[in-house]
Amino acid sequence: MTARVGVITFPGTLDDRDTQRAVRIAGLEPVPLWHRDKDLQQVDAVVLPGGFSYGDYLRAGAISRFSPVMEKVIEGAREGMPVLGICNGFQVLTETHLLPGAMLRNNHLHFICRDQKLRVENTDTAWTSDYEAGQEISVPLKNIDGRYVADERTLDMLEAEGRVAFRYVDVNPNGSLRDIAGITNEAGNVVGLMPHPEHAVEPLVGTGGTDGLGFFTSILKKLVSAS
């Protein structure tokens, strides 16, 4: 039986179709989920894709946090279900407190779109096991509210517990503290990052490489081994 990965669409989501395609390329079955859904249709994992949910009114991800589907996502994540938040999805995960910290406006106050080099810091999560620790990958980045911030105590905790999953290399594109591009929860089932791995899964589009495919092959192996 093919593992099923839910991909949630909020009003303003932009990258749900790209994410569904990445899931499919990796050999998983993508299951579209609508923000008003009150169940997750028995999916094995969930991805919150990028975009500008609810127009980023109030604060990026702040309104999506109260969508009916998020009640089930929060419940599932706390029970161990793998959840990946990409860009706006990362912002939603911080708003739900499934991940610590917050996302603020880029320090240069401009929208940025570029290929971004990342270093993989943690390969023990459900979404990163197909990478090597210290491996450098290149995936697209596009955001205006991409600056990760947290208090010093939280940052020190993330560092000490190995929960920084990705770090920006060569250039910090948005002023994120300690060059943090992505983090994980303590259990390793919830991961959030600002860059877009779903745009780097086939040679024809995105960076012209497949550096982002490892997110989706990692979760495939995780779900297959658990079945």
XYZ file of C-alpha atoms in Angstrom, residues 25-155:
131
model
C 7.975 11.925 -7.838
C 9.342 10.430 -4.622
C 6.929 7.504 -4.912
C 4.305 8.619 -2.410
C 0.604 9.326 -2.909
C -0.256 13.038 -2.496
C -3.620 13.724 -0.852
C -4.995 17.272 -1.268
C -6.397 18.665 1.991
C -8.481 21.842 2.266
C -8.080 24.227 5.193
C -11.680 23.669 6.277
C -11.350 19.878 6.390
C -12.042 18.456 9.817
C -10.156 15.210 9.247
C -6.876 14.274 7.562
C -8.296 11.473 5.400
C -6.066 8.879 7.052
C -2.815 10.304 5.658
C 0.507 9.116 7.055
C 2.218 12.525 6.994
C 1.363 16.147 6.232
C 3.091 18.984 4.386
C 2.179 22.642 4.921
C 3.358 24.249 1.651
C 4.518 27.778 0.875
C 2.518 30.822 -0.111
C 0.790 33.713 1.617
C -2.046 32.094 3.537
C -4.868 34.558 4.161
C -2.690 37.207 2.538
C -0.336 37.143 5.552
C -2.774 39.499 7.292
C -2.066 40.168 10.966
C 1.144 38.148 10.727
C 2.374 35.410 8.392
C 0.641 32.151 9.353
C -1.322 33.708 12.211
C -4.792 33.131 10.744
C -4.057 29.701 9.251
C -3.195 28.486 12.708
C -6.949 28.594 13.485
C -8.122 26.693 10.393
C -10.139 23.561 11.272
C -7.615 21.239 9.619
C -4.847 22.535 11.881
C -6.573 21.099 14.962
C -5.987 17.638 13.509
C -2.460 18.486 12.371
C -1.510 19.656 15.863
C -3.077 16.572 17.401
C -1.355 14.256 14.906
C 2.034 15.946 15.281
C 1.918 15.584 19.050
C 1.191 11.881 18.562
C 4.218 11.474 16.275
C 2.829 12.043 12.777
C 5.507 13.519 10.466
C 4.789 17.151 9.527
C 6.850 19.364 7.204
C 6.328 23.123 6.983
C 7.873 24.900 3.993
C 8.168 28.720 4.003
C 4.644 29.835 4.937
C 4.184 26.355 6.380
C 7.159 26.997 8.678
C 5.509 30.230 9.751
C 2.293 28.332 10.550
C 4.246 25.778 12.611
C 5.732 28.537 14.760
C 2.281 30.103 15.203
C 0.921 26.746 16.430
C 3.925 26.376 18.744
C 4.735 23.012 17.222
C 8.098 24.678 16.620
C 9.635 27.421 18.791
C 10.527 30.957 17.712
C 8.925 33.282 15.184
C 9.336 34.565 11.625
C 9.738 38.307 11.064
C 10.145 40.587 8.039
C 13.498 40.169 6.256
C 16.089 42.508 7.756
C 16.514 44.303 4.395
C 12.689 44.676 4.103
C 12.591 43.277 0.546
C 11.126 40.147 -0.983
C 13.952 37.838 -2.030
C 13.989 35.060 -4.648
C 17.216 33.167 -5.267
C 18.888 29.769 -5.284
C 20.131 29.284 -1.743
C 22.877 27.047 -0.404
C 22.092 25.217 2.831
C 24.070 22.957 5.129
C 22.261 19.939 6.521
C 22.861 19.939 10.271
C 20.517 17.190 11.480
C 19.866 13.940 9.601
C 17.961 12.242 12.417
C 14.538 13.659 11.542
C 11.731 12.036 9.581
C 12.405 14.438 6.701
C 16.227 14.508 6.505
C 17.501 10.944 6.878
C 18.454 10.674 3.193
C 21.066 13.431 3.584
C 24.537 13.315 5.113
C 25.411 15.472 8.123
C 27.275 18.514 6.846
C 26.054 18.012 3.278
C 25.519 21.236 1.338
C 22.482 21.464 -0.922
C 20.993 24.180 -3.127
C 17.263 24.885 -3.217
C 15.190 27.953 -4.171
C 14.334 30.559 -1.546
C 11.500 33.090 -1.880
C 10.126 35.075 1.039
C 9.674 38.460 2.653
C 8.921 37.258 6.194
C 11.784 34.793 6.419
C 13.866 36.025 9.344
C 13.924 33.387 12.066
C 14.140 34.819 15.580
C 13.965 33.466 19.107
C 15.259 34.487 22.514
C 18.804 33.492 23.461
C 17.626 30.740 25.783
C 15.615 29.110 22.979
C 18.458 29.468 20.496
